[in-house]
Tab-separated table of C-alpha atoms in Angstrom:
chain	number	residue	atom	x	y	z
X	22	UNK	CA	16.333	1.914	-16.835
X	23	UNK	CA	13.855	4.815	-16.601
X	24	UNK	CA	11.987	4.074	-19.826
X	25	UNK	CA	12.011	0.310	-19.243
X	26	UNK	CA	10.694	0.617	-15.706
X	27	UNK	CA	7.905	2.995	-16.699
X	28	UNK	CA	6.922	0.818	-19.660
X	29	UNK	CA	6.843	-2.355	-17.572
X	30	UNK	CA	4.949	-0.642	-14.736
X	31	UNK	CA	2.317	0.722	-17.118
X	32	UNK	CA	1.890	-2.742	-18.640
X	33	UNK	CA	1.599	-4.393	-15.229
X	34	UNK	CA	-1.038	-1.976	-13.920
X	35	UNK	CA	-3.077	-1.890	-17.123
X	36	UNK	CA	-3.040	-5.592	-18.072
X	37	UNK	CA	-1.848	-7.757	-15.173
X	38	UNK	CA	-3.895	-6.221	-12.355
X	39	UNK	CA	-7.316	-7.863	-12.419
X	40	UNK	CA	-9.196	-5.111	-10.574
X	41	UNK	CA	-8.280	-1.728	-12.073
X	42	UNK	CA	-9.650	0.328	-9.171
X	43	UNK	CA	-8.980	-2.140	-6.380
X	44	UNK	CA	-10.954	-4.692	-4.384
X	45	UNK	CA	-13.089	-2.938	-1.760
X	46	UNK	CA	-14.133	-4.331	1.613
X	47	UNK	CA	-16.293	-2.772	4.347
X	48	UNK	CA	-14.078	-2.833	7.437
X	49	UNK	CA	-15.339	-0.081	9.756
X	50	UNK	CA	-18.577	1.708	10.613
X	51	UNK	CA	-16.892	5.103	10.227
X	52	UNK	CA	-14.373	6.815	7.987
X	53	UNK	CA	-10.991	5.078	7.739
X	54	UNK	CA	-8.283	7.584	8.679
X	55	UNK	CA	-5.131	5.475	8.414
X	56	UNK	CA	-3.859	2.216	6.906
X	57	UNK	CA	-0.381	0.736	7.414
X	58	UNK	CA	1.486	-2.501	6.645
X	59	UNK	CA	3.768	-4.145	9.159
X	60	UNK	CA	7.461	-4.390	8.275
X	61	UNK	CA	7.181	-7.844	6.679
X	62	UNK	CA	3.924	-7.224	4.837
X	63	UNK	CA	2.146	-10.104	6.563
X	64	UNK	CA	-0.470	-7.839	8.179
X	65	UNK	CA	-2.346	-4.639	7.407
X	66	UNK	CA	-3.828	-2.408	10.097
X	67	UNK	CA	-6.383	0.380	9.973
X	68	UNK	CA	-7.645	3.134	12.276
X	69	UNK	CA	-11.064	4.708	12.041
X	70	UNK	CA	-13.425	7.451	13.188
X	71	UNK	CA	-15.541	4.635	14.672
X	72	UNK	CA	-13.043	4.549	17.615
X	73	UNK	CA	-11.558	1.199	16.626
X	74	UNK	CA	-8.499	-0.110	14.863
X	75	UNK	CA	-8.230	-3.465	13.126
X	76	UNK	CA	-5.609	-5.965	11.985
X	77	UNK	CA	-5.935	-8.015	8.796
X	78	UNK	CA	-4.147	-10.821	7.044
X	79	UNK	CA	-4.027	-10.433	3.278
X	80	UNK	CA	-4.207	-13.082	0.595
X	81	UNK	CA	-6.220	-12.132	-2.470
X	82	UNK	CA	-8.397	-10.045	-0.168
X	83	UNK	CA	-8.567	-8.737	3.392
X	84	UNK	CA	-9.348	-11.082	6.284
X	85	UNK	CA	-9.988	-9.280	9.567
X	86	UNK	CA	-8.140	-11.034	12.386
X	87	UNK	CA	-8.880	-8.632	15.231
X	88	UNK	CA	-11.010	-5.560	15.862
X	89	UNK	CA	-9.074	-3.477	18.379
X	90	UNK	CA	-11.382	-1.822	20.901
X	91	UNK	CA	-10.638	0.432	23.850
X	92	UNK	CA	-10.249	3.925	22.453
X	93	UNK	CA	-13.048	6.352	23.327
X	94	UNK	CA	-12.530	8.710	20.385
X	95	UNK	CA	-11.451	8.540	16.760
X	96	UNK	CA	-8.259	6.627	15.907
X	97	UNK	CA	-6.505	9.158	13.683
X	98	UNK	CA	-3.163	7.555	12.854
X	99	UNK	CA	-1.404	4.220	13.343
X	100	UNK	CA	2.108	2.838	12.909
X	101	UNK	CA	3.882	-0.503	13.279
X	102	UNK	CA	7.149	-1.187	15.046
X	103	UNK	CA	10.056	-1.346	12.574
X	104	UNK	CA	11.723	-4.243	14.400
X	105	UNK	CA	8.765	-6.252	15.711
X	106	UNK	CA	6.146	-6.974	13.085
X	107	UNK	CA	3.527	-7.789	15.721
X	108	UNK	CA	3.540	-4.462	17.608
X	109	UNK	CA	1.126	-1.738	16.535
X	110	UNK	CA	0.699	1.766	17.991
X	111	UNK	CA	-2.500	3.798	17.661
X	112	UNK	CA	-3.000	7.531	18.301
X	113	UNK	CA	-6.452	8.717	19.321
X	114	UNK	CA	-8.407	11.836	20.172
X	115	UNK	CA	-9.092	10.300	23.604
X	116	UNK	CA	-5.630	11.526	24.719
X	117	UNK	CA	-4.073	8.069	24.713
X	118	UNK	CA	-1.612	6.045	22.716
X	119	UNK	CA	-2.318	2.316	22.801
X	120	UNK	CA	0.058	-0.527	21.979
X	121	UNK	CA	-1.290	-3.788	20.576
X	122	UNK	CA	0.282	-7.184	19.985
X	123	UNK	CA	-1.087	-8.870	16.868
X	124	UNK	CA	-0.601	-12.276	18.512
X	125	UNK	CA	-2.647	-11.605	21.635
X	126	UNK	CA	-6.137	-10.626	20.570
X	127	UNK	CA	-8.098	-7.409	20.606
X	128	UNK	CA	-6.998	-5.888	23.940
X	129	UNK	CA	-4.180	-3.339	24.134
X	130	UNK	CA	-1.065	-4.353	26.054
X	131	UNK	CA	-0.094	-0.773	26.992
X	132	UNK	CA	-2.038	2.471	27.417
X	133	UNK	CA	-0.176	5.772	27.686
X	134	UNK	CA	-1.887	9.043	28.619
X	135	UNK	CA	-0.932	12.200	26.733
X	136	UNK	CA	-1.801	15.834	27.375
X	137	UNK	CA	-3.879	16.424	24.268
X	138	UNK	CA	-5.999	14.852	21.553
X	139	UNK	CA	-3.579	12.845	19.415
X	140	UNK	CA	-3.526	13.206	15.634
X	141	UNK	CA	-0.180	11.826	14.423
X	142	UNK	CA	2.294	9.128	15.380
X	143	UNK	CA	5.660	7.778	14.222
X	144	UNK	CA	8.004	4.990	15.356
X	145	UNK	CA	11.771	5.621	15.316
X	146	UNK	CA	13.873	3.468	12.950
X	147	UNK	CA	15.645	1.722	15.858
X	148	UNK	CA	12.315	0.835	17.469
X	149	UNK	CA	13.243	2.490	20.767
X	150	UNK	CA	10.936	5.514	20.630
X	151	UNK	CA	7.428	6.444	19.531
X	152	UNK	CA	6.610	10.092	18.860
X	153	UNK	CA	3.017	11.244	19.092
X	154	UNK	CA	1.654	14.704	18.288
X	155	UNK	CA	-1.562	16.262	19.554
X	156	UNK	CA	-3.910	19.078	18.522
X	157	UNK	CA	-2.100	21.473	20.870
X	158	UNK	CA	1.118	20.903	18.884
X	159	UNK	CA	2.873	19.049	21.681
X	160	UNK	CA	5.028	16.080	20.670
X	161	UNK	CA	5.388	13.303	23.263
X	162	UNK	CA	8.281	10.840	23.000
X	163	UNK	CA	7.594	7.368	24.406
X	164	UNK	CA	10.400	5.086	25.572
X	165	UNK	CA	9.404	1.637	24.243
X	166	UNK	CA	11.587	-0.211	26.748
X	167	UNK	CA	10.067	1.350	29.867
X	168	UNK	CA	6.774	2.356	28.199
X	169	UNK	CA	6.830	5.861	29.653
X	170	UNK	CA	6.800	9.327	28.109
X	171	UNK	CA	10.461	10.283	28.339
X	172	UNK	CA	10.217	13.847	27.002
X	173	UNK	CA	7.835	16.342	25.460
X	174	UNK	CA	8.305	19.337	23.183
X	175	UNK	CA	5.759	22.026	22.363
X	176	UNK	CA	5.634	24.222	19.263
X	177	UNK	CA	4.159	27.650	18.558
X	178	UNK	CA	2.894	26.579	15.137
X	179	UNK	CA	0.573	23.937	13.711
X	180	UNK	CA	2.316	20.564	13.426
X	181	UNK	CA	0.706	18.175	10.946
X	182	UNK	CA	2.906	15.107	10.537
X	183	UNK	CA	6.138	13.820	12.054
X	184	UNK	CA	8.850	11.422	10.843
X	185	UNK	CA	12.403	10.366	11.638
X	186	UNK	CA	14.903	10.107	8.809
X	187	UNK	CA	16.336	6.641	8.094
X	188	UNK	CA	19.439	7.197	10.225
X	189	UNK	CA	17.291	8.309	13.151
X	190	UNK	CA	19.400	11.411	13.779
X	191	UNK	CA	16.905	13.927	12.372
X	192	UNK	CA	13.271	14.473	13.317
X	193	UNK	CA	11.079	16.089	10.663
X	194	UNK	CA	7.845	18.033	11.163
X	195	UNK	CA	5.460	19.464	8.570
X	196	UNK	CA	3.843	22.743	9.612
X	197	UNK	CA	0.766	24.841	9.005
X	198	UNK	CA	2.787	27.708	7.580
X	199	UNK	CA	4.134	25.549	4.758
X	200	UNK	CA	7.585	24.956	6.219
X	201	UNK	CA	9.467	21.796	7.090
X	202	UNK	CA	11.160	21.811	10.480
X	203	UNK	CA	14.315	19.710	10.792
X	204	UNK	CA	15.378	18.884	14.343
X	205	UNK	CA	18.503	17.119	15.501
X	206	UNK	CA	17.674	13.921	17.360
X	207	UNK	CA	17.801	13.241	20.251
X	208	UNK	CA	18.604	16.846	21.274
X	209	UNK	CA	15.466	18.178	19.460
X	210	UNK	CA	17.322	21.391	18.642
X	211	UNK	CA	16.973	22.988	15.218
X	212	UNK	CA	19.411	21.245	12.889
X	213	UNK	CA	18.958	23.941	10.254
X	214	UNK	CA	16.533	26.859	9.770
X	215	UNK	CA	13.043	25.761	8.722
X	216	UNK	CA	12.829	24.890	5.032
X	217	UNK	CA	10.265	26.770	2.892
X	218	UNK	CA	8.629	23.623	1.543
X	219	UNK	CA	5.255	24.843	0.217
X	220	UNK	CA	3.162	27.981	-0.264
X	221	UNK	CA	0.330	26.607	1.902
X	222	UNK	CA	-0.186	24.215	4.817
X	223	UNK	CA	2.409	21.404	4.590
X	224	UNK	CA	0.329	18.361	5.487
X	225	UNK	CA	2.329	15.145	5.112
X	226	UNK	CA	5.813	13.670	4.780
X	227	UNK	CA	7.068	10.230	3.785
X	228	UNK	CA	10.531	8.681	3.277
X	229	UNK	CA	11.256	6.201	0.539
X	230	UNK	CA	12.354	2.728	1.750
X	231	UNK	CA	15.838	3.140	0.274
X	232	UNK	CA	16.545	6.371	2.154
X	233	UNK	CA	17.346	8.310	-1.030
X	234	UNK	CA	14.332	10.641	-1.087
X	235	UNK	CA	11.499	11.936	0.976
X	236	UNK	CA	8.300	13.585	-0.229
X	237	UNK	CA	6.069	16.308	1.205
X	238	UNK	CA	2.451	17.036	0.321
X	239	UNK	CA	0.541	20.247	0.849
X	240	UNK	CA	-2.726	22.150	0.688
X	241	UNK	CA	-1.225	23.858	-2.384
X	242	UNK	CA	-1.996	20.558	-4.211
X	243	UNK	CA	1.711	19.986	-4.871
X	244	UNK	CA	4.012	17.113	-3.964
X	245	UNK	CA	7.713	17.883	-3.586
X	246	UNK	CA	10.476	15.276	-3.897
X	247	UNK	CA	13.526	16.012	-1.713
X	248	UNK	CA	17.058	14.640	-1.535
X	249	UNK	CA	17.055	12.925	1.859
X	250	UNK	CA	20.596	13.796	2.941
X	251	UNK	CA	21.135	17.134	1.202
X	252	UNK	CA	17.648	18.412	2.124
X	253	UNK	CA	17.082	20.121	-1.212
X	254	UNK	CA	13.933	19.938	-3.318
X	255	UNK	CA	14.646	18.044	-6.532
X	256	UNK	CA	11.303	18.243	-8.326
X	257	UNK	CA	7.689	19.244	-7.892
X	258	UNK	CA	4.771	17.059	-8.974
X	259	UNK	CA	1.657	18.997	-9.956
X	260	UNK	CA	-0.916	16.483	-11.185
X	261	UNK	CA	-3.690	17.218	-8.643
X	262	UNK	CA	-6.052	20.089	-7.886
X	263	UNK	CA	-6.808	19.345	-4.225
X	264	UNK	CA	-4.706	19.213	-1.025
X	265	UNK	CA	-2.407	16.191	-0.655
X	266	UNK	CA	-3.472	14.259	2.449
X	267	UNK	CA	-1.023	11.335	2.556
X	268	UNK	CA	1.905	9.840	0.622
X	269	UNK	CA	3.470	6.401	0.256
X	270	UNK	CA	6.515	5.086	-1.653
X	271	UNK	CA	6.582	1.645	-3.234
X	272	UNK	CA	8.996	-0.964	-1.858
X	273	UNK	CA	11.611	-0.175	-4.523
X	274	UNK	CA	11.343	3.570	-3.909
X	275	UNK	CA	10.397	4.248	-7.536
X	276	UNK	CA	6.651	4.899	-7.344
X	277	UNK	CA	4.818	7.421	-5.196
X	278	UNK	CA	1.111	7.223	-4.386
X	279	UNK	CA	-0.656	10.398	-3.280
X	280	UNK	CA	-3.979	10.590	-1.429
X	281	UNK	CA	-6.077	13.708	-2.005
X	282	UNK	CA	-9.640	14.940	-2.417
X	283	UNK	CA	-9.264	14.488	-6.169
X	284	UNK	CA	-11.327	11.600	-7.632
X	285	UNK	CA	-8.216	9.547	-8.370
X	286	UNK	CA	-4.889	8.333	-6.981
X	287	UNK	CA	-1.847	9.023	-9.127
X	288	UNK	CA	1.007	6.508	-9.144
X	289	UNK	CA	3.974	8.663	-10.114
X	290	UNK	CA	7.473	7.664	-11.225
X	291	UNK	CA	9.699	9.357	-8.658
X	292	UNK	CA	12.684	10.005	-10.952
X	293	UNK	CA	10.726	12.061	-13.482
X	294	UNK	CA	7.318	12.890	-11.993
X	295	UNK	CA	5.530	11.026	-14.804
X	296	UNK	CA	2.149	9.500	-13.938
X	297	UNK	CA	2.494	5.754	-14.539
X	298	UNK	CA	-1.069	4.841	-13.605
X	299	UNK	CA	-4.213	6.438	-12.242
X	300	UNK	CA	-6.611	4.630	-9.899
X	301	UNK	CA	-10.149	5.964	-9.955
X	302	UNK	CA	-11.318	6.968	-6.465
X	303	UNK	CA	-14.437	9.087	-7.040
X	304	UNK	CA	-14.944	10.140	-3.422
X	305	UNK	CA	-11.331	11.142	-2.754
X	306	UNK	CA	-8.731	9.331	-0.663
X	307	UNK	CA	-7.648	9.791	2.955
X	308	UNK	CA	-4.787	7.350	3.310
X	309	UNK	CA	-2.471	5.219	1.139
X	310	UNK	CA	0.110	2.545	1.969
X	311	UNK	CA	2.296	0.483	-0.375
X	312	UNK	CA	3.143	-3.074	0.646
X	313	UNK	CA	6.811	-3.383	1.773
X	314	UNK	CA	7.797	-6.100	-0.727
X	315	UNK	CA	5.371	-5.992	-3.695
X	316	UNK	CA	3.311	-3.621	-5.833
X	317	UNK	CA	0.187	-3.841	-3.702
X	318	UNK	CA	-1.459	-0.625	-2.531
X	319	UNK	CA	-3.934	-0.297	0.341
X	320	UNK	CA	-6.039	2.843	0.451
X	321	UNK	CA	-9.207	4.286	1.955
X	322	UNK	CA	-11.325	7.332	1.234
X	323	UNK	CA	-14.588	9.157	1.715
X	324	UNK	CA	-17.027	6.598	0.309
X	325	UNK	CA	-20.579	6.703	1.634
X	326	UNK	CA	-23.003	3.841	2.096
X	327	UNK	CA	-25.577	4.534	-0.656
X	328	UNK	CA	-28.437	3.192	1.480
X	329	UNK	CA	-27.723	5.317	4.575
X	330	UNK	CA	-25.356	8.111	3.333
X	331	UNK	CA	-23.110	7.259	6.295
X	332	UNK	CA	-19.382	6.652	5.936
X	333	UNK	CA	-18.913	3.234	4.377
X	334	UNK	CA	-15.622	2.417	6.169
X	335	UNK	CA	-14.148	0.788	3.069
X	336	UNK	CA	-10.544	-0.317	2.537
X	337	UNK	CA	-9.343	-1.046	-0.990
X	338	UNK	CA	-6.499	-3.205	-2.272
X	339	UNK	CA	-4.997	-2.406	-5.679
X	340	UNK	CA	-2.529	-4.816	-7.277
X	341	UNK	CA	-4.303	-8.155	-6.866
């Protein structure tokens, strides 16, 4: 299965994909910080330094349906509801989390105030809670039935990214000292001692759709693949020279895309760590997101407008 999958994937990416480095579209007037597909893959969303988010439909290219305005600072991370493919949450430096309904236009339907400038956000697998982290390393938990902050937890270390496991009974946090904190949920007590995940700042974490693995990326330029239930590191991928900014698993859980400052995106076979394909991205990449049902990758990076040297606000689609 391993050799056949890798062979077929290499053939698909090298011969069947018409645009080897993706189709690019100018979508924002500032750097794009986050892209994410909804659970059914019918819509893509983005968040940007230009203080807006946006929602797109996707055919052979992106079609912007709504520009989402209301934030007063950069939109740093976004996430969709796992059980309602029209609900989007955005985390911003303006100390708010906003909720948007893709059916109702460009105005948010809920605005929740937080204590600090928000930099990361995650929706629980059961759809009942949103967790949002700020620059002061305080995590706020939002009850999505009452739309109130139900609890908060502060940390004495830098928290970079947050995720629930698939069962929703563990809450994972990547830290500035290279460790991975594993909390029991909903008690938020330490489930186990912090795991020594990396030798430098542990930046990002992502679970595969099948729940078998999760991956962590770090400033040490390494990506680690972990067994999701046993919480042991299975293999280390070392194909980059720059910090790993974001990770995304393909719908079948077999390919991992890594965003970094390197001038390329590696598509790596999870079972062996072999690079199946490399997408050229000369200016580096900030964010990556695989489509939930097909081999279609959305990504955005540090491209500049050659006429103004300002951030170009481009989003690329690879796989069409």
